[in-house]
Structures are given as structure tokens and as C-alpha cells.
Amino acid sequence: QKEVEQDPGPLSVPEGAIVSLNCTYSNSAFQYFMWYRQYSRKGPELLMYTYSSGNKEDGRFTAQVDKSSKYISLFIRDSQPSDSATYLCAMRYSGGGADGLTFGKGTHLIIQP
Amino acid sequence: EAGVAQSPRYKIIEKRQSVAFWCNPISGHATLYWYQQILGQGPKLLIQFQNNGVVDDSQLPKDRFSAERLKGVDSTLKIQPAKLEDSAVYLCASSLSRRDTEAFFGQGTRLTVV
């Protein structure tokens, strides 16, 4: 079992729809949870991060972390064609040792105009 | 603020040849990462530097991969000899410090081994 599981999609939705992207993980030592967006032939860019459990909202984006279920989500409201990209979840440990991110495979999202 | 610069953008080599990638992180960023992203996969950490010291290289195939960050600024990643399975995008990222949550990524170097 991989440490981080993410459905690669593609996920295709009409413009204006609410999008739900999810990841599950197996290592309970993860404390920081991030969502990165990656456009084709570009590097990933950080969208949101959450420390431990809870929700975080930023404009049209909401990130949720449920540590008891080892499940994280990203919701996109009023989706736009410009949101079409690959969305990567990523996680890291808290303090001490290495700080590198463990990524999911990424979900390819297509917003149809 | 200038972003993370990587070169070259693309490289095609034959198997068993050697190749080197260069990364210039954001000015003042002490932490530098190299990731390997195989097509259809998420990035996988190869090595992490704090200034010019190695923090984590547990996933670096040390029989063929090497990396250095001599003056705590620029970094190079080398593969020698290359294998077909090394075909991937090599991403460099930097962050202000180890405690900094946000890592900024470069555009990557796309390597094709034929």
C-alpha cells in the first residue's frame, strides 16, 4: 500500500460545478497537509496547506483534513476553465528529521466551458 | 521576486550516458529539494539540502545519482550512467527554512533516455 493514495482521474465537470478532490493516507505521523496545482509542463504551485485536522477556506477553495479517517479533501466552488490542471495532495511530518513532501499521484481535472 | 530557475528545460540522452541538471533557488532560501516526477506520478523526493549540507538522501539511487550544493546556493544533480527508467521531470524546489511550509518549485527539466 502506498503512503498516499489519490485517484488520477481524469475528472471532467461542467463550468460552475463544485469539485471534490480527495486523498487517503496510511501514515498517522503526517501533520502538514497541502494541495498543489500543476499546469501542464509547469512545476507544482502551492494552493493551500492545513496543519493537523480541520478546515481552511481561501476564496473558492476549501481544504479539509480528517485525521481520524486519514482522509483529506479539496473543494473548488464555482469552478472555472482556468482551474483545469492536475491537483496533487502532499503531506509531511512535523518537526525533526527530513522535511520533504510525500505526494499523491495527482488528479487530472478538466472544467468544461 | 525571481522564482526557482532550472536548466536545461529539456534533455534527450542515450542510456549509459551522463547528464547534469542545474538549479538556482530563490535568493535567501536555505532549503533546497530535488524531486523526480515520472509521467502520471506525483513528485518523489530524491534529496534535501539545508544550506550546503544533506538532510535526507534516503531515496536517492546513490549508485548512479549524485547531487551537490557547494556554496549553499546553486545545486546540480547528476546521473551517471542513465537508464531508461530515469526518464522523468526533475524538479527543484526551495523554501526559506526547514520550518517553512511553502516550497516553491521550478519548471523542471524533462529528461528522456532512449
Tab-separated table of C-alpha atoms in Angstrom:
chain	number	residue	atom	x	y	z
A	1	GLN	CA	0.000	0.000	0.000
A	2	LYS	CA	1.344	3.422	-0.979
A	3	GLU	CA	1.617	6.032	1.757
A	4	VAL	CA	-0.674	8.433	-0.122
A	5	GLU	CA	-3.467	7.323	-2.444
A	6	GLN	CA	-5.121	9.652	-4.927
A	7	ASP	CA	-7.444	8.849	-7.837
A	8	PRO	CA	-5.655	10.006	-11.014
A	9	GLY	CA	-8.897	10.724	-12.892
A	10	PRO	CA	-9.430	12.379	-15.281
A	11	LEU	CA	-12.308	14.147	-13.574
A	12	SER	CA	-14.411	16.187	-16.002
A	13	VAL	CA	-17.091	18.603	-14.754
A	14	PRO	CA	-19.023	21.500	-16.283
A	15	GLU	CA	-18.075	25.089	-15.527
A	16	GLY	CA	-19.647	26.355	-12.318
A	17	ALA	CA	-19.835	22.935	-10.657
A	18	ILE	CA	-18.453	22.146	-7.213
A	19	VAL	CA	-15.402	19.918	-7.460
A	20	SER	CA	-14.334	17.488	-4.756
A	21	LEU	CA	-10.803	16.080	-4.785
A	22	ASN	CA	-9.630	13.553	-2.214
A	23	CYS	CA	-6.645	11.681	-0.853
A	24	THR	CA	-6.205	8.965	1.727
A	25	TYR	CA	-3.009	8.196	3.582
A	26	SER	CA	-1.669	5.474	5.803
A	27	ASN	CA	0.994	7.156	7.973
A	28	SER	CA	-0.513	8.782	11.055
A	29	ALA	CA	2.730	10.741	11.598
A	30	PHE	CA	1.821	13.171	8.824
A	31	GLN	CA	0.889	16.542	10.321
A	32	TYR	CA	1.017	19.027	7.434
A	33	PHE	CA	-1.332	18.576	4.514
A	34	MET	CA	-1.048	20.520	1.280
A	35	TRP	CA	-2.713	20.849	-2.059
A	36	TYR	CA	-0.623	21.784	-5.081
A	37	ARG	CA	-1.869	22.696	-8.543
A	38	GLN	CA	0.237	21.749	-11.557
A	39	TYR	CA	-0.421	23.025	-15.037
A	40	SER	CA	0.940	21.088	-17.994
A	41	ARG	CA	4.737	21.415	-18.309
A	42	LYS	CA	4.954	23.601	-15.206
A	43	GLY	CA	6.137	22.993	-11.671
A	44	PRO	CA	3.610	22.498	-8.857
A	45	GLU	CA	2.384	25.620	-7.039
A	46	LEU	CA	1.015	25.598	-3.503
A	47	LEU	CA	-2.720	26.260	-3.226
A	48	MET	CA	-3.403	25.603	0.439
A	49	TYR	CA	-1.983	23.920	3.482
A	50	THR	CA	-3.501	22.758	6.748
A	51	TYR	CA	-1.797	21.762	9.957
A	52	SER	CA	-3.363	18.742	11.678
A	53	SER	CA	-7.167	18.422	11.443
A	54	GLY	CA	-9.786	20.942	10.469
A	55	ASN	CA	-10.957	23.117	7.634
A	56	LYS	CA	-9.379	26.025	5.834
A	57	GLU	CA	-11.020	28.308	3.300
A	58	ASP	CA	-9.403	30.612	0.735
A	59	GLY	CA	-11.722	32.176	-1.786
A	60	ARG	CA	-13.290	29.430	-3.880
A	61	PHE	CA	-11.090	26.756	-2.311
A	62	THR	CA	-11.721	24.801	0.901
A	63	ALA	CA	-9.354	22.216	2.332
A	64	GLN	CA	-10.493	19.647	4.889
A	65	VAL	CA	-8.450	17.211	6.941
A	66	ASP	CA	-9.909	14.305	8.896
A	67	LYS	CA	-7.010	12.688	10.720
A	68	SER	CA	-9.213	10.058	12.374
A	69	SER	CA	-10.103	8.722	8.923
A	70	LYS	CA	-6.739	9.621	7.343
A	71	TYR	CA	-8.631	11.459	4.623
A	72	ILE	CA	-8.148	14.914	3.121
A	73	SER	CA	-10.261	16.837	0.648
A	74	LEU	CA	-10.106	19.915	-1.531
A	75	PHE	CA	-13.327	21.563	-2.669
A	76	ILE	CA	-13.478	24.062	-5.504
A	77	ARG	CA	-16.624	26.161	-5.754
A	78	ASP	CA	-17.828	27.871	-8.934
A	79	SER	CA	-15.211	26.005	-10.969
A	80	GLN	CA	-13.663	27.829	-13.932
A	81	PRO	CA	-11.954	26.529	-17.086
A	82	SER	CA	-8.729	28.051	-15.720
A	83	ASP	CA	-8.963	25.556	-12.839
A	84	SER	CA	-8.234	22.756	-15.326
A	85	ALA	CA	-4.958	21.260	-14.098
A	86	THR	CA	-3.545	18.365	-12.117
A	87	TYR	CA	-4.137	18.661	-8.366
A	88	LEU	CA	-1.594	16.988	-6.128
A	89	CYS	CA	-2.085	16.320	-2.455
A	90	ALA	CA	1.091	16.320	-0.392
A	91	MET	CA	1.986	15.624	3.220
A	92	ARG	CA	4.906	15.933	5.565
A	93	TYR	CA	5.890	15.131	9.113
A	94	SER	CA	6.063	17.699	11.882
A	95	GLY	CA	9.498	18.730	13.056
A	96	GLY	CA	12.689	16.711	13.302
A	97	GLY	CA	14.254	14.620	10.586
A	98	ALA	CA	13.505	15.130	6.927
A	99	ASP	CA	11.003	17.671	5.732
A	100	GLY	CA	10.394	16.547	2.184
A	101	LEU	CA	6.858	16.143	0.918
A	102	THR	CA	5.150	12.852	0.121
A	103	PHE	CA	2.856	13.380	-2.844
A	104	GLY	CA	-0.157	11.574	-4.214
A	105	LYS	CA	-0.273	10.717	-7.929
A	106	GLY	CA	-2.363	13.771	-8.719
A	107	THR	CA	-5.902	14.093	-10.102
A	108	HIS	CA	-6.274	15.482	-13.607
A	109	LEU	CA	-9.216	17.918	-13.504
A	110	ILE	CA	-10.979	19.190	-16.617
A	111	ILE	CA	-13.521	22.019	-16.364
A	112	GLN	CA	-15.698	22.092	-19.468
A	113	PRO	CA	-16.770	25.609	-20.597
B	1	GLU	CA	10.814	38.074	-6.697
B	2	ALA	CA	12.515	35.736	-9.136
B	3	GLY	CA	11.412	32.123	-8.933
B	4	VAL	CA	13.405	28.904	-8.883
B	5	ALA	CA	15.433	28.652	-12.078
B	6	GLN	CA	16.302	25.324	-13.667
B	7	SER	CA	18.234	24.408	-16.766
B	8	PRO	CA	18.128	22.874	-19.234
B	9	ARG	CA	14.365	22.631	-19.798
B	10	TYR	CA	14.666	19.522	-21.938
B	11	LYS	CA	17.354	16.887	-22.424
B	12	ILE	CA	17.481	13.747	-24.544
B	13	ILE	CA	20.324	11.291	-23.986
B	14	GLU	CA	21.099	7.693	-24.759
B	15	LYS	CA	21.178	5.111	-21.998
B	16	ARG	CA	24.511	4.785	-20.239
B	17	GLN	CA	25.339	8.439	-20.947
B	18	SER	CA	25.688	11.013	-18.193
B	19	VAL	CA	23.631	14.149	-17.651
B	20	ALA	CA	23.590	17.072	-15.224
B	21	PHE	CA	20.831	19.430	-14.170
B	22	TRP	CA	21.276	22.841	-12.587
B	23	CYS	CA	19.080	24.676	-10.097
B	24	ASN	CA	19.231	28.230	-8.760
B	25	PRO	CA	16.830	28.611	-5.808
B	26	ILE	CA	15.066	31.759	-4.697
B	27	SER	CA	17.529	34.165	-3.112
B	28	GLY	CA	17.850	33.624	0.618
B	29	HIS	CA	16.230	30.187	0.643
B	30	ALA	CA	18.279	27.862	2.815
B	31	THR	CA	16.449	24.630	1.999
B	32	LEU	CA	16.648	23.044	-1.437
B	33	TYR	CA	14.975	19.882	-2.714
B	34	TRP	CA	15.292	17.731	-5.821
B	35	TYR	CA	12.244	15.716	-6.821
B	36	GLN	CA	11.745	13.176	-9.601
B	37	GLN	CA	8.329	13.129	-11.309
B	38	ILE	CA	7.686	10.187	-13.589
B	39	LEU	CA	4.830	10.635	-16.078
B	40	GLY	CA	1.496	10.065	-14.354
B	41	GLN	CA	3.031	10.090	-10.859
B	42	GLY	CA	3.433	12.634	-8.115
B	43	PRO	CA	6.900	14.044	-7.411
B	44	LYS	CA	9.196	11.830	-5.350
B	45	LEU	CA	11.832	13.394	-3.104
B	46	LEU	CA	15.385	12.491	-4.107
B	47	ILE	CA	17.457	14.720	-1.847
B	48	GLN	CA	17.087	17.637	0.556
B	49	PHE	CA	19.785	20.185	1.387
B	50	GLN	CA	19.907	22.622	4.273
B	51	ASN	CA	22.422	25.255	3.139
B	52	ASN	CA	25.208	23.055	1.752
B	53	GLY	CA	24.545	20.034	3.979
B	54	VAL	CA	22.442	16.987	3.100
B	55	VAL	CA	19.379	16.485	5.335
B	56	ASP	CA	17.836	13.499	3.551
B	57	ASP	CA	19.042	11.438	0.609
B	58	SER	CA	17.372	8.157	1.566
B	59	GLN	CA	15.573	7.841	-1.785
B	60	LEU	CA	18.497	8.867	-3.979
B	61	PRO	CA	19.861	5.937	-6.059
B	62	LYS	CA	23.408	6.613	-4.991
B	63	ASP	CA	24.970	4.131	-7.396
B	64	ARG	CA	24.103	6.456	-10.283
B	65	PHE	CA	22.744	9.733	-8.895
B	66	SER	CA	24.733	12.431	-7.141
B	67	ALA	CA	23.945	15.962	-6.062
B	68	GLU	CA	25.819	18.839	-4.548
B	69	ARG	CA	25.198	22.336	-3.273
B	70	LEU	CA	28.703	23.581	-2.714
B	71	LYS	CA	28.182	27.178	-1.582
B	72	GLY	CA	24.710	26.740	-0.182
B	73	VAL	CA	23.101	28.404	-3.190
B	74	ASP	CA	23.058	26.688	-6.616
B	75	SER	CA	22.765	22.946	-6.883
B	76	THR	CA	23.497	20.330	-9.506
B	77	LEU	CA	22.020	16.853	-9.856
B	78	LYS	CA	23.926	14.322	-11.934
B	79	ILE	CA	23.007	10.928	-13.330
B	80	GLN	CA	25.774	8.595	-14.483
B	81	PRO	CA	25.102	6.247	-16.198
B	82	ALA	CA	21.491	6.920	-17.151
B	83	LYS	CA	18.905	4.159	-17.500
B	84	LEU	CA	15.671	4.134	-19.475
B	85	GLU	CA	13.664	4.292	-16.227
B	86	ASP	CA	15.311	7.626	-15.358
B	87	SER	CA	13.097	9.312	-17.958
B	88	ALA	CA	11.168	11.841	-15.892
B	89	VAL	CA	10.848	15.503	-14.999
B	90	TYR	CA	13.395	16.583	-12.408
B	91	LEU	CA	12.004	19.344	-10.225
B	92	CYS	CA	13.977	21.614	-7.965
B	93	ALA	CA	12.221	23.365	-5.091
B	94	SER	CA	13.337	25.728	-2.367
B	95	SER	CA	11.970	27.090	0.877
B	96	LEU	CA	13.087	29.786	3.270
B	97	SER	CA	13.855	27.293	6.009
B	98	ARG	CA	13.069	23.735	7.079
B	99	ARG	CA	10.165	25.025	9.150
B	100	ASP	CA	8.703	26.931	6.228
B	101	THR	CA	5.653	25.094	4.916
B	102	GLU	CA	5.717	26.534	1.422
B	103	ALA	CA	8.176	25.122	-1.072
B	104	PHE	CA	8.472	26.911	-4.413
B	105	PHE	CA	9.062	24.735	-7.450
B	106	GLY	CA	10.917	25.419	-10.658
B	107	GLN	CA	9.519	24.416	-14.044
B	108	GLY	CA	11.631	21.284	-14.101
B	109	THR	CA	13.954	19.574	-16.534
B	110	ARG	CA	12.329	16.951	-18.735
B	111	LEU	CA	14.763	14.088	-19.300
B	112	THR	CA	14.217	11.454	-21.966
B	113	VAL	CA	16.568	8.467	-22.006
B	114	VAL	CA	16.494	6.493	-25.264
